[in-house]
Amino acid sequence: MRHLGWIFGAGMLALAGGAGAQTLTVAVAAAPTSVDPHYHNLGPNNALSQHIYGALVDTDATAKPRPGLALSWRPVDDTTWEFKLRPGVTFHDGTAFTAEDVVHTLARVPTVKNSPGSFLLFSRSVIKTEVVDPLTIRLTTRTVTPLLPVDLSQVAIIPRSTGAEPATEDFNALKHAIGAGPFRIAAWRPSDRAELVRNDAYWGPKPHWERVIYRMIPNDSARTSALLAGDVDLIEAVPTQDLATLRTDKRIAMAEAVSLRVAYLMLDLSRKDGQPFVSGPNGEALATNPFQDVRVRRALSLAINRQAIVDRVMEGAAVPTGQFLAPGNSGYVPDRAAPTQDIAMARRLLAEAGYPNGLRMTLHGP
């Protein structure tokens, strides 16, 4: 299936304040819904959790896998992976990290009650866990699963000391919010803030900041105003309408990178006979689904002016693309340029496909 109209958004941070301070106040654009790392697979939740918990596999700035709580991993056979765990790691409660904690975590993921977005997506392929020794675990999968290490980078490890089927409410009350990450969570006020304290026993590089105030400010103007007023030191999701002003403010340092988020149109190929959201040029029903024809899909792609969307809708805070991944990511194809608009070719392709007068379609998006 050919996905059309793909555009990457640029992820941005703006930072103000003195480098010598030991407390950092951060403002984020969306509030996490829980401190339970397995409750809701949601960007804001995962962003907070990664500071508190750790996973077997970490990822670098370009989303490539690297050692986390596991030092290495290898396939033993077609359906078995072996992970060698990092020695000397302790959780925030002082207990040592071992293979039993991995078993406990994988058993817990599918049992989380009322989860609006389960992390089972990343662990469901595992059908058996085998503790070889305290720092070695083997995972058996239902079928050949070459991406298991990548999937497990999304599963936060919790200690077995949390007990059988720990409740999400106990994580939110901070009773079970215990990880092996660089920060401990000291306070949690839903939709307002979290307070993080440096974990001096962390196995990796020690964070510079002793304390981080993690504030939730969803309103764009309020977030920018808090930065300019000095109420916060750093904001994420810099509003595009504020970019020009912030770039000229000498008190502000801006960091920009092409993010992993991609905006695209995904066309419904699930139906062969008719399509409820596509009709003829006068609204007449169609007997077949036009998206089944590659010429129609190519025509839609060629009709899109990606650069105009970048310039006018995204105010320059995006780049046109013709693929899912950003430069530097595994799987990115350097010589695959973003398609450019060609209305004449789009019309010809539609005519060839039997739609010389075009189509009507309803677009769905987030």
Short mmCIF file of C-alpha atoms in Angstrom, two decimals, residues 13-15 23-29 51 192-194 196 209 211-217 223 231-236:
data_model
loop_
_atom_site.label_atom_id
_atom_site.label_comp_id
_atom_site.label_asym_id
_atom_site.label_seq_id
_atom_site.Cartn_x
_atom_site.Cartn_y
_atom_site.Cartn_z
CA LEU A 13 12.89 22.58 22.60
CA ALA A 14 13.54 26.05 23.89
CA LEU A 15 15.78 26.58 26.94
CA THR A 23 16.88 22.42 39.71
CA LEU A 24 15.40 22.34 36.23
CA THR A 25 11.78 23.28 35.59
CA VAL A 26 10.36 21.83 32.39
CA ALA A 27 7.00 22.59 30.76
CA VAL A 28 5.46 19.90 28.56
CA ALA A 29 2.55 20.27 26.18
CA HIS A 51 13.26 9.11 33.22
CA ASP A 192 -0.30 19.66 37.04
CA ARG A 193 3.22 18.41 37.73
CA ALA A 194 5.60 15.66 38.69
CA LEU A 196 11.79 14.06 40.02
CA TRP A 209 20.15 18.11 37.57
CA ARG A 211 15.82 17.93 40.90
CA VAL A 212 13.43 18.34 37.98
CA ILE A 213 10.01 19.97 38.17
CA TYR A 214 7.96 18.50 35.33
CA ARG A 215 5.03 20.85 34.69
CA MET A 216 2.10 20.23 32.35
CA ILE A 217 1.11 23.39 30.44
CA ARG A 223 3.83 27.68 27.85
CA ASP A 231 8.80 30.55 35.47
CA VAL A 232 10.17 27.53 33.61
CA ASP A 233 13.62 26.84 32.19
CA LEU A 234 12.69 24.67 29.22
CA ILE A 235 9.63 23.99 27.07
CA GLU A 236 8.86 21.34 24.49
#
